[in-house]
XYZ file of C-alpha atoms in Angstrom:
588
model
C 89.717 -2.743 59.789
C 87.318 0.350 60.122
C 85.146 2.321 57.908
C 87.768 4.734 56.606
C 90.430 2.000 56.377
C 88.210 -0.257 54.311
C 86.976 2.653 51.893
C 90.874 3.840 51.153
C 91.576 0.583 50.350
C 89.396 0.141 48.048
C 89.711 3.958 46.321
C 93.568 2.492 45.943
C 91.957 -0.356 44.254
C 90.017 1.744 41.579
C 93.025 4.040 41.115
C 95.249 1.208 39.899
C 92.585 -0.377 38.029
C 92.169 2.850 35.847
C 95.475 4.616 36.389
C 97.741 1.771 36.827
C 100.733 3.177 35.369
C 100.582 7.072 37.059
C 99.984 5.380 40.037
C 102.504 2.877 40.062
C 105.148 5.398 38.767
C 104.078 7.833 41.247
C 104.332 5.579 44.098
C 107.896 3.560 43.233
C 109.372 6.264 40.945
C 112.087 6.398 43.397
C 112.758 3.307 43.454
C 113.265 2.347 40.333
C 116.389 1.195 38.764
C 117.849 2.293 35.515
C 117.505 -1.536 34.670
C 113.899 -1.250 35.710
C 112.939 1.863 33.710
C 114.803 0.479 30.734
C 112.888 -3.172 30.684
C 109.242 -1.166 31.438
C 110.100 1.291 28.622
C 110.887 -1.798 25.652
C 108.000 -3.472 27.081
C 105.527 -0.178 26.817
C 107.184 0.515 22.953
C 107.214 -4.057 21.966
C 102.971 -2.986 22.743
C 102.861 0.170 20.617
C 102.620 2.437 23.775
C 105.137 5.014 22.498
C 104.570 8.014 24.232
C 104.582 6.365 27.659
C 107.793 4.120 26.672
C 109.074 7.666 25.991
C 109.122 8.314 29.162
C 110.442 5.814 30.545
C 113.859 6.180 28.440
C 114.021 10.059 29.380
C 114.116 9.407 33.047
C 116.441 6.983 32.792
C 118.997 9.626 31.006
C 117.650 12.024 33.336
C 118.163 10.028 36.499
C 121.443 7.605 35.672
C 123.611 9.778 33.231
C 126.343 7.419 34.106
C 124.502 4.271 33.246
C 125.431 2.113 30.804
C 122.278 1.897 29.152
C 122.206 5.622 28.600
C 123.452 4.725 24.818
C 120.481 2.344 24.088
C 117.942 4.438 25.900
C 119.335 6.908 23.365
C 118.353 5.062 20.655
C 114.900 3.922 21.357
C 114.087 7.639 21.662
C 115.152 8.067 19.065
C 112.720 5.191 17.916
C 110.307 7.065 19.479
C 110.383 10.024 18.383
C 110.525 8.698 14.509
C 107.178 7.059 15.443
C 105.626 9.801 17.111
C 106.394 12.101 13.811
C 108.394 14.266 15.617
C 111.479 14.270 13.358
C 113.200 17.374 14.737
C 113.949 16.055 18.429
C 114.731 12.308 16.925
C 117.077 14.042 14.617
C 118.558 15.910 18.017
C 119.036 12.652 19.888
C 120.355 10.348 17.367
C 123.077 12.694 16.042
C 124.086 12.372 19.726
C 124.707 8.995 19.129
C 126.835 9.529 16.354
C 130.828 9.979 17.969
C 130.328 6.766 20.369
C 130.840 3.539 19.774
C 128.401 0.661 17.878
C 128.124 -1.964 16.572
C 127.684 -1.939 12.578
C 124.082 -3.192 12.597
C 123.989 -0.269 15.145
C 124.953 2.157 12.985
C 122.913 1.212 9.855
C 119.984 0.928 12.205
C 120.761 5.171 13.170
C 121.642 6.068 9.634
C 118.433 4.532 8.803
C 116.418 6.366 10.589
C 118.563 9.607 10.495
C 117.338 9.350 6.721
C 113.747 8.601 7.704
C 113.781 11.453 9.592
C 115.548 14.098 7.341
C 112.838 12.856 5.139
C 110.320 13.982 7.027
C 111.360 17.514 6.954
C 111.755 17.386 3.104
C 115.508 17.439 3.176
C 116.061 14.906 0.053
C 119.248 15.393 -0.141
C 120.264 15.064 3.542
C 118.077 12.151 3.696
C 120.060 10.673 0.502
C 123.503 11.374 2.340
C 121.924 9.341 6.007
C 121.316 6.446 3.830
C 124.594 6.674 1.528
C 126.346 6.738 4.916
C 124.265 3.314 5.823
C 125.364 1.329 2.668
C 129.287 2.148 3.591
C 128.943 0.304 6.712
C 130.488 -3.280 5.450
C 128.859 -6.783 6.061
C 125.564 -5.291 6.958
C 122.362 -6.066 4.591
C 121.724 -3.118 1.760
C 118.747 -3.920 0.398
C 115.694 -1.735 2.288
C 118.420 1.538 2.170
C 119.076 1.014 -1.540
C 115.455 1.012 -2.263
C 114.684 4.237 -0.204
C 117.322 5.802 -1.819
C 115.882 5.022 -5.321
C 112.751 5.823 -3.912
C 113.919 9.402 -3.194
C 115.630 9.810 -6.653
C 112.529 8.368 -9.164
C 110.614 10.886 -7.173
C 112.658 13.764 -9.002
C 111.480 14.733 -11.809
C 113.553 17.737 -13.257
C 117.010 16.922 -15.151
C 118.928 19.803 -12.618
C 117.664 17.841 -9.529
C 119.200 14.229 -10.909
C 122.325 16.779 -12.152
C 122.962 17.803 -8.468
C 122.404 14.747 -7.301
C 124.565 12.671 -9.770
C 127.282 15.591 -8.786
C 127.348 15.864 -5.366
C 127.411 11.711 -4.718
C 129.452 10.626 -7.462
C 130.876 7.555 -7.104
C 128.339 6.205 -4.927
C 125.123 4.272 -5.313
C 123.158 7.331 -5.315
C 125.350 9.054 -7.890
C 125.662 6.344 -10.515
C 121.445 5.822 -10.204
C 120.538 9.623 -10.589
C 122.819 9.480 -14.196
C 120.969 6.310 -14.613
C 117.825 7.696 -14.375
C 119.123 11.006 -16.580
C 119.996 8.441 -19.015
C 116.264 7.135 -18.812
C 115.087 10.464 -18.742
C 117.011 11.553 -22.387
C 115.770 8.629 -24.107
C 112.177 9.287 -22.933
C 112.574 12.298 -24.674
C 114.019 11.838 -27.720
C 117.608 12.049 -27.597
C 119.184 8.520 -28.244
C 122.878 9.648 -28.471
C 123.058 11.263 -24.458
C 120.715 8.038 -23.464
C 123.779 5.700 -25.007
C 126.624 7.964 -23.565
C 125.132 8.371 -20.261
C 124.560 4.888 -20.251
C 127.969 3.955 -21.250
C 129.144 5.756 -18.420
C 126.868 4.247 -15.254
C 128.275 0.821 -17.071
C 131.616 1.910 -16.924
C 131.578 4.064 -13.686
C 128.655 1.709 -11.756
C 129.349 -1.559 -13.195
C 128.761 -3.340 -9.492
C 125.661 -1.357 -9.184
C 122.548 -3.790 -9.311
C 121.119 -1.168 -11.696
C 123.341 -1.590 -13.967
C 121.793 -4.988 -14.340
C 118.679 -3.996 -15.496
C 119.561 -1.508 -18.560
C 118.123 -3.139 -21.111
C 114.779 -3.570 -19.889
C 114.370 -0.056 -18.479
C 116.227 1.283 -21.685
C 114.245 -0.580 -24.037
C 110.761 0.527 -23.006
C 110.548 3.931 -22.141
C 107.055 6.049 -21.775
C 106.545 8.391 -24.012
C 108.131 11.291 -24.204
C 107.184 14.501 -22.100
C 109.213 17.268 -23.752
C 109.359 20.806 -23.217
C 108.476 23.776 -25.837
C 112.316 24.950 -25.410
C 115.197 23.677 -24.276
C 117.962 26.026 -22.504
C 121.555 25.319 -22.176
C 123.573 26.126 -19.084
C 127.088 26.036 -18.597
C 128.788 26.581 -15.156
C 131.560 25.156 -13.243
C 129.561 22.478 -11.209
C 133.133 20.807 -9.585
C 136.193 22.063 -8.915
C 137.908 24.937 -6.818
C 134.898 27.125 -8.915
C 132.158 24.852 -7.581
C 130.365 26.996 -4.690
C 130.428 29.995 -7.303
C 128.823 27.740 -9.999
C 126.185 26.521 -7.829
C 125.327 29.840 -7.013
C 124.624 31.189 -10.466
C 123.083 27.690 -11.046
C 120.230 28.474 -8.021
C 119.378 31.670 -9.787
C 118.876 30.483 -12.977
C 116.774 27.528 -11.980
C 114.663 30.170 -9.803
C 113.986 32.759 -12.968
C 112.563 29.418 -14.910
C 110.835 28.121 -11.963
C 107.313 26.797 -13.122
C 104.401 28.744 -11.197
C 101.504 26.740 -10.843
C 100.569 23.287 -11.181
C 102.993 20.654 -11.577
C 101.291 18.745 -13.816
C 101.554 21.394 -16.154
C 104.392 20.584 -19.609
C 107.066 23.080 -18.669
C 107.554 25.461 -21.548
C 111.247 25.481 -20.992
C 113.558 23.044 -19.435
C 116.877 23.661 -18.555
C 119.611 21.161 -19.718
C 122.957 22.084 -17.822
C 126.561 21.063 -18.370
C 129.509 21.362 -15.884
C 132.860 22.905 -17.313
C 134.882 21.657 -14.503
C 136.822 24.907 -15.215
C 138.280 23.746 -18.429
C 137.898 25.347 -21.552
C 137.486 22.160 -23.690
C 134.900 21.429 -21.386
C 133.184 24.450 -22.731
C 133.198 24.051 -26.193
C 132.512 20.053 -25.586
C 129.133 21.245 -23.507
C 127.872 23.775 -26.204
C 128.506 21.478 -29.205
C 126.531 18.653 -26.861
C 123.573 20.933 -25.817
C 123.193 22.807 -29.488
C 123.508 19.324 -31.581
C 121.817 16.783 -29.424
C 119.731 18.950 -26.772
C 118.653 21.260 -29.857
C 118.904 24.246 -27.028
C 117.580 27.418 -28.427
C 119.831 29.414 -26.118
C 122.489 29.036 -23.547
C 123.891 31.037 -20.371
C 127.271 30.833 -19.485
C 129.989 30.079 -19.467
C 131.213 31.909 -16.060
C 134.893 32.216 -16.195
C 137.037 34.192 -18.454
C 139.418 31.432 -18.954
C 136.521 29.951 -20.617
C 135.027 32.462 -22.533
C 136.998 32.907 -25.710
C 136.148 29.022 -26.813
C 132.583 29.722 -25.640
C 132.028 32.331 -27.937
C 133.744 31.290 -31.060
C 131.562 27.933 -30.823
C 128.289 29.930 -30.367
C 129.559 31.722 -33.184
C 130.329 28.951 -35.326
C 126.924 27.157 -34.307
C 124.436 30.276 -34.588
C 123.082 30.056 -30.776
C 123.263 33.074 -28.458
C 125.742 32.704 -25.823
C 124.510 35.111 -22.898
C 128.052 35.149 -20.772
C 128.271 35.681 -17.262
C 132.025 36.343 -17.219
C 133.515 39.695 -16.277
C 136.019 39.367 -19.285
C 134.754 39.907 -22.691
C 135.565 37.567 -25.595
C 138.695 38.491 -27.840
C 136.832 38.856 -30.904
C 134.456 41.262 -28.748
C 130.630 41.025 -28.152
C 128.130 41.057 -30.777
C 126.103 38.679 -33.215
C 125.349 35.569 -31.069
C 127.554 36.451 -28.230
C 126.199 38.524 -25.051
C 127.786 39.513 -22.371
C 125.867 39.893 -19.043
C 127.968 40.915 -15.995
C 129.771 43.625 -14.152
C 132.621 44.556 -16.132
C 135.783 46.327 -14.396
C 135.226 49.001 -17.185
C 131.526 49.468 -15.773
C 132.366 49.720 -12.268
C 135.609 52.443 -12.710
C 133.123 54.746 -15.666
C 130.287 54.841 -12.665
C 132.280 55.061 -9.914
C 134.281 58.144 -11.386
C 131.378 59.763 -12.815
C 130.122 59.712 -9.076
C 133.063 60.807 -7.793
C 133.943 64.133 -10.134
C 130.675 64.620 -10.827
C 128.532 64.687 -7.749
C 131.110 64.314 -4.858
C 133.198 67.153 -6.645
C 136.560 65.168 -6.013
C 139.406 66.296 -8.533
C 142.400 64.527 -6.970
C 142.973 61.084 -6.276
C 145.485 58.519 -5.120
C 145.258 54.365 -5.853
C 146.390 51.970 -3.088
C 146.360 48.799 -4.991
C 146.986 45.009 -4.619
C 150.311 43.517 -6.694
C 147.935 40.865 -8.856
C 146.386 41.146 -12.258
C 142.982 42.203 -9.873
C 144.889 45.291 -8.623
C 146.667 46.116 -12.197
C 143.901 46.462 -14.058
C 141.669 48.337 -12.047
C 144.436 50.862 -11.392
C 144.978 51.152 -15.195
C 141.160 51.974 -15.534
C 141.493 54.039 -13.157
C 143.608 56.273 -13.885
C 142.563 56.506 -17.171
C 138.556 57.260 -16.585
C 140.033 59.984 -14.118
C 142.166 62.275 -16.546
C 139.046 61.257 -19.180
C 136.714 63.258 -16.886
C 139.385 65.880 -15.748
C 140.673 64.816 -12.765
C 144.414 64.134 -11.606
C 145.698 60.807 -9.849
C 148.241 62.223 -7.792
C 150.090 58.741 -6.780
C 149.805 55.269 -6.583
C 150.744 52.947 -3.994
C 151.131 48.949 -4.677
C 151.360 46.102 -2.041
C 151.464 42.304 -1.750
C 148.304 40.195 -2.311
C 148.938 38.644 1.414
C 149.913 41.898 3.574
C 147.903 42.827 6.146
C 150.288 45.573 8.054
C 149.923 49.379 5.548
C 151.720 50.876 8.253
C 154.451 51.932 6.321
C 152.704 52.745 2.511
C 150.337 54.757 4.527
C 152.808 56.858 6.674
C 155.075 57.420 3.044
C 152.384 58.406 1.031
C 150.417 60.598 3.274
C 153.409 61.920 4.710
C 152.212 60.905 8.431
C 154.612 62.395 11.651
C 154.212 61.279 14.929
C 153.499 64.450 17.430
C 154.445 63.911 21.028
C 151.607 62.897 23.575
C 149.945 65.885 25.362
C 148.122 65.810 28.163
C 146.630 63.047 30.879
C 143.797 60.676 28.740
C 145.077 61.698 25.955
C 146.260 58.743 22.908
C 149.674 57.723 23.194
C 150.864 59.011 20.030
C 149.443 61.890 17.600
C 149.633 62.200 13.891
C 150.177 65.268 11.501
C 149.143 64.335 7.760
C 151.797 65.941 5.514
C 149.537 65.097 1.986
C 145.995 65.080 0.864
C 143.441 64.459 -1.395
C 140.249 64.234 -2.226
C 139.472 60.544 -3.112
C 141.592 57.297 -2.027
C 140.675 54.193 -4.810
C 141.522 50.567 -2.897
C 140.334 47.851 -5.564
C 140.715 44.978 -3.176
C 138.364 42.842 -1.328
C 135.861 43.742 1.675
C 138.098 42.339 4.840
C 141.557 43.804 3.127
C 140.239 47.163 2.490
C 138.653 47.571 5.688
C 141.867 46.626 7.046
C 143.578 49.629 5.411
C 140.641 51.861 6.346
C 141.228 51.010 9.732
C 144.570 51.544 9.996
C 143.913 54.650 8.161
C 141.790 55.511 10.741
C 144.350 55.159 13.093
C 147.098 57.187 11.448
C 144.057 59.987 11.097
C 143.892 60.411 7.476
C 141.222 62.786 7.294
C 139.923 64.883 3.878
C 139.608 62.183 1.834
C 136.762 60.162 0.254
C 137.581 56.267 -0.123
C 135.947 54.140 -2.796
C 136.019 50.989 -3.899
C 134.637 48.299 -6.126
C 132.041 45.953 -5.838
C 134.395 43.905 -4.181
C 133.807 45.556 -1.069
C 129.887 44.873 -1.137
C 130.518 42.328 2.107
C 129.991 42.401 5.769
C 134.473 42.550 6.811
C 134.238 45.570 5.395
C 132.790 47.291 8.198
C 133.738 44.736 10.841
C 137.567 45.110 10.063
C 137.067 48.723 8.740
C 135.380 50.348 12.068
C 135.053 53.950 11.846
C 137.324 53.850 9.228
C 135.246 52.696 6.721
C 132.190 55.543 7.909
C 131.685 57.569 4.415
C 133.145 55.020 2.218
C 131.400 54.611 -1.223
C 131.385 51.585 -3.580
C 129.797 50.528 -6.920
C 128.502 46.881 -7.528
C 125.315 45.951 -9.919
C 123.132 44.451 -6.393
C 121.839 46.738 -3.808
C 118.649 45.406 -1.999
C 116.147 48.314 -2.621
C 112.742 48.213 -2.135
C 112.385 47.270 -5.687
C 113.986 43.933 -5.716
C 112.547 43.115 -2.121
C 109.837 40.468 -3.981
C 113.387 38.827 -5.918
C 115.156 38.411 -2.281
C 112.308 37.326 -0.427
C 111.563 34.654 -2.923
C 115.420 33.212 -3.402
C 115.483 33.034 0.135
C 112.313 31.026 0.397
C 113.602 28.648 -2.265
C 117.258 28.607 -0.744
C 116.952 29.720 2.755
C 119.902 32.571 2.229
C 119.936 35.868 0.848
C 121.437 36.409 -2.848
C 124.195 38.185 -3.634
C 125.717 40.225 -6.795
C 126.605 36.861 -8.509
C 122.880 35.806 -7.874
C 121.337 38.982 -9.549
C 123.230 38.805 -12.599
C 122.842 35.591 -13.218
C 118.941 35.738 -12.653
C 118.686 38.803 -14.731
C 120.247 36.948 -17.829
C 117.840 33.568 -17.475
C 114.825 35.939 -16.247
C 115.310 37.784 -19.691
C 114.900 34.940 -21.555
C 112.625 33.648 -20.065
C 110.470 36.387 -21.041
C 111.472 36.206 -24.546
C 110.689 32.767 -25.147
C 107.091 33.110 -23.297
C 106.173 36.817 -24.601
C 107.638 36.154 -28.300
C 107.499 32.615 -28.790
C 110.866 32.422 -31.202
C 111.333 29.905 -33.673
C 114.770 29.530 -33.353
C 117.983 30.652 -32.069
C 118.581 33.207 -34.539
C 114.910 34.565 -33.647
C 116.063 34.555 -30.268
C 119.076 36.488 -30.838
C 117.255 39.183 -32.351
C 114.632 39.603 -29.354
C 118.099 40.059 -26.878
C 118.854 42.992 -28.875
C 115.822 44.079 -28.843
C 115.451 43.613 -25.731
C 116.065 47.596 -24.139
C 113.785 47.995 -21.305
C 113.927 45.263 -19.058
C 113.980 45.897 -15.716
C 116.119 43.601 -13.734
C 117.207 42.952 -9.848
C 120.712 43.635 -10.894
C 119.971 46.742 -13.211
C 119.702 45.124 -16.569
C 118.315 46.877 -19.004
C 118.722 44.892 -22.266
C 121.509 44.776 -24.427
C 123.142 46.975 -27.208
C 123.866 46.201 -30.996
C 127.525 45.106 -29.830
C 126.145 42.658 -27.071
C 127.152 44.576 -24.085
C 124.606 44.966 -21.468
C 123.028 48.069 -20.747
C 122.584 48.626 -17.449
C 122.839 51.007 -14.577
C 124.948 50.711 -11.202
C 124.113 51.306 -8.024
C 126.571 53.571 -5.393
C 126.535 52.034 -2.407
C 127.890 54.066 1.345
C 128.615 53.112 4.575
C 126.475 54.771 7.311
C 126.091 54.115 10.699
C 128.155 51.111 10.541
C 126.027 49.486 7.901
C 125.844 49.692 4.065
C 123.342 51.419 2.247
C 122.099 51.991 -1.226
C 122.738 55.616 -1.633
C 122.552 56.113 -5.399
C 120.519 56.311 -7.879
């Protein structure tokens, strides 16, 4: 062997003695067989070399696809990954592993870390729903995701997290331990008669739960209590076909009593909520409960108007102010404890006429209106607000809640002929209005009037103003509107001005969306409050009640100003238009 020979060999030798796996890789990559790369990569991972058993399980998916062993190479990147703390890509991967076939240990073992991993990104309650999915799998052991899943849940320590939680897993292990731990939670602080009904219910609800086991140890010693300054009551319909809408206002009034600062601090006011399901003796039920027992100082809600009438003659009869979110009034009307905070049909026609007559100069008008209560009333209103201010509705045209084809109403009213065609490139019909005037009024929703404004479109209506309620204040109306809908104005109580930029950027922060009208109003009512209780420091509800009517000068997202001697909230609307294909605040 010569010189040169001899010294390569031995280079080779140092290179694999301090690069053995590059160089071994590099020089039978090739070769190797997805068998091979899979037995090297549990060997690397068994000796805590993660990153390098990573690789070996990508090339394998990378260079067999058919392999059998793609599955489990799957999976121990996804072990991987966990173990490297990159939760994002394990989450990627294992979800892949999701619609094939394993065994149940298998799938504990992905739901497992699934959880882990959702965990690590601070999604508690996608990390609860991993591990909820691991305890359905039958015959498999349940101890370690049990105790991650209490883990998760003692680390919460407001009432409306263990509410949402005990709501949106009912039934379930998860479920029956968050109202375990509200039960804990209400006898910490006082209130003996929720800590024995609460408890009477994981018993009866969760009586295979190991929990339920312990109750009279965990019941019997509690820490001492951590109360709040004030309690507020909130009722909302947390389940049901009125659920999403609940949890909506719900969001915005947990964000107006959001605690800035430390966490450590004793929250001034703590929010004790209720869910109506909907039902009306749920409401009065939830009132007496929060006003009695949670000595609430104040309460917001209820949200419905089916609910509303019982709601107010028990805030009534119990001296609390009620500050309602429902559109419909109370029978008895507004006034003494009852307030009502939201956009009121009545509101939305008085503004939206005033607009029109007044600074659009409009003096006729036709309604095109849907055949449901909706449509009724806000034709009623109006017509009446228009002969109020001195205008004339001309006519009124009614169709079915589910049509989607105006074809014919809009050719009747407006009188439409078709002209023949004229000329090459030219449409293949051509319209002659026979009727006009000045301002069209469709109380509908967004994607059904832009449907009418399109067709109106088509049919060329032309001299006329449309308007709408806040109804419209939604992205179909443009999409199904098109051109149609260019110059359309619309009331509602929300329009994202500069002024409320600070409110939108910090609900989406908190909620990763962007509020709405519903969001605004219900904010506005809790953020009022709010105030109140830190600014004034009432002694009681009837204290309280006072400071809401004296409350004229707020300034809220949704235009709240305060509310007057009958309970009605002051407050001014916004007109919103349609420019440029997009809608814009336009007024004031």
């Amino acid at each position: 062997m010569g010189r040169r020979s001899v010294a390569l060999f031995l280079l080779g030798l140092l290179l694999l003695a301090f690069f053995p796996d590059s160089v071994f890789s590099q020089s039978r990559g090739k070769n190797l067989d997805e068998g091979q790369l899979f037995r090297e990569g549990e060997e690397l991972l068994s000796k805590g070399e993660v990153e390098r058993a990573l690789w070996r399980f990508k090339r394998l998916i990378a260079e067999h696809p058919k392999s059998p062993l793609i599955h489990e190479a799957k999976f121990r990147m996804g072990l991987c990954y966990t173990q490297l703390k990159r939760p994002k890509e394990a989450l990627r991967i294992l979800n892949e592993l999701l619609p094939t076939f394993m065994t149940p240990q298998r799938m504990v073992q992905v739901f497992t870390l699934l959880g882990d991993n959702a965990l690590e990104i601070r999604d508690r309650a996608q990390a609860l729903s991993w591990y909820e999915k691991g305890l359905q799998v039958s015959g498999q052991p349940q101890e370690e995701l049990k105790r991650k899943i209490r883990a998760i849940i003692d680390s919460m320590e407001s009432e409306e997290e263990l509410n949402e939680v005990e709501w949106g897993h009912r039934g379930t292990y998860a479920g029956g331990y968050a109202k375990w731990r509200l039960a804990q939670k209400a006898k910490q602080s006082g209130y003996e008669a929720i800590a024995k009904k609460l408890v009477a219910e994981v018993e009866r609800e969760y009586s295979r739960m190991d929990y339920v086991a312990q109750r009279r140890e965990g019941m019997e010693a509690p820490p001492p209590p951590n109360r709040s300054k004030y309690h507020v009551g909130v009722l909302l319909p947390l389940s049901g076909i009125h659920k999403p809408f609940g949890h909506k206002a719900l969001q915005a009034i947990q964000l107006a009593f959001k605690e800035k600062g430390s966490k450590e601090k004793l929250a001034f006011a703590s929010l004790m909520v209720r869910d109506t399901k909907g039902e009306p003796a749920e409401v009065e039920k939830g009132i007496d409960e929060l006003v009695r027992h949670e000595k609430a100082i104040a309460v917001i809600g209820p949200l419905l108007s089916l609910e509303v009438d019982r709601a107010a003659r028990k805030a009534r009869e119990l001296k609390v102010p009620l500050i309602s979110l429902s559109q419909k009034g109370p029978m008895e009307g507004r006034g003494d404890f009852v307030f009502q905070n939201s956009l009121t049909p009545e509101d939305q026609v008085q503004t939206l006429v005033a607009f029109a007559i007044q600074e659009l100069e409009l003096r006729s008008f036709a309604v095109f209106y849907p055949n449901s209560p909706y449509g009724h009333h806000f034709k009623n209103l109006f017509h009446q607000e228009v002969g109020r201010r001195g205008g004339r509705v001309v006519g009124t045209v009614i169709y079915q809640e589910d049509q989607t084809d105006f074809r014919q109403e809009i050719r009747g009213f407006f009188r439409v002929e078709t002209l023949p065609k004229q000329g090459e490139g030219k449409r293949a019909e051509a319209f002659k209005q026979g009727v006009f005037v000045d301002g069209l009024f469709v109380p509908d929703s967004a994607d059904r009037a832009g449907t009418i404004l399109g067709q109106l479109a088509y049919y060329e209506i032309r001299g006329t103003t449309f308007l709408g309620t806040n109804a419209w204040n939604g992205p179909d109306l443009v999409k199904m509107g098109g051109r149609g809908a260019e110059g359309a104005f619309f009331v509602d109580a929300f329009s994202k001005t500069p002024s409320v930029k600070s409110f939108v950027e910090e609900f989406l922060r908190e909620y990763q969306r962007e509020p709405d009208t519903l969001e605004a109003l219900a904010f506005d009512g809790a953020n009022l409050l709010r105030k109140i209780l830190q600014t004034k420091s009432p002694s009681s509800p009837q204290a309280v009640r006072d400071e809401l009517l004296r409350s004229v000068g707020f300034e809220g997202v949704s235009g709240l100003k305060g509310f007057n001697g009958e309970g009605k909230a002051i407050r001014v609307l916004s007109i919103l238009r349609v420019k440029n294909g997009r809608i814009e605040h336009f007024s004031p």
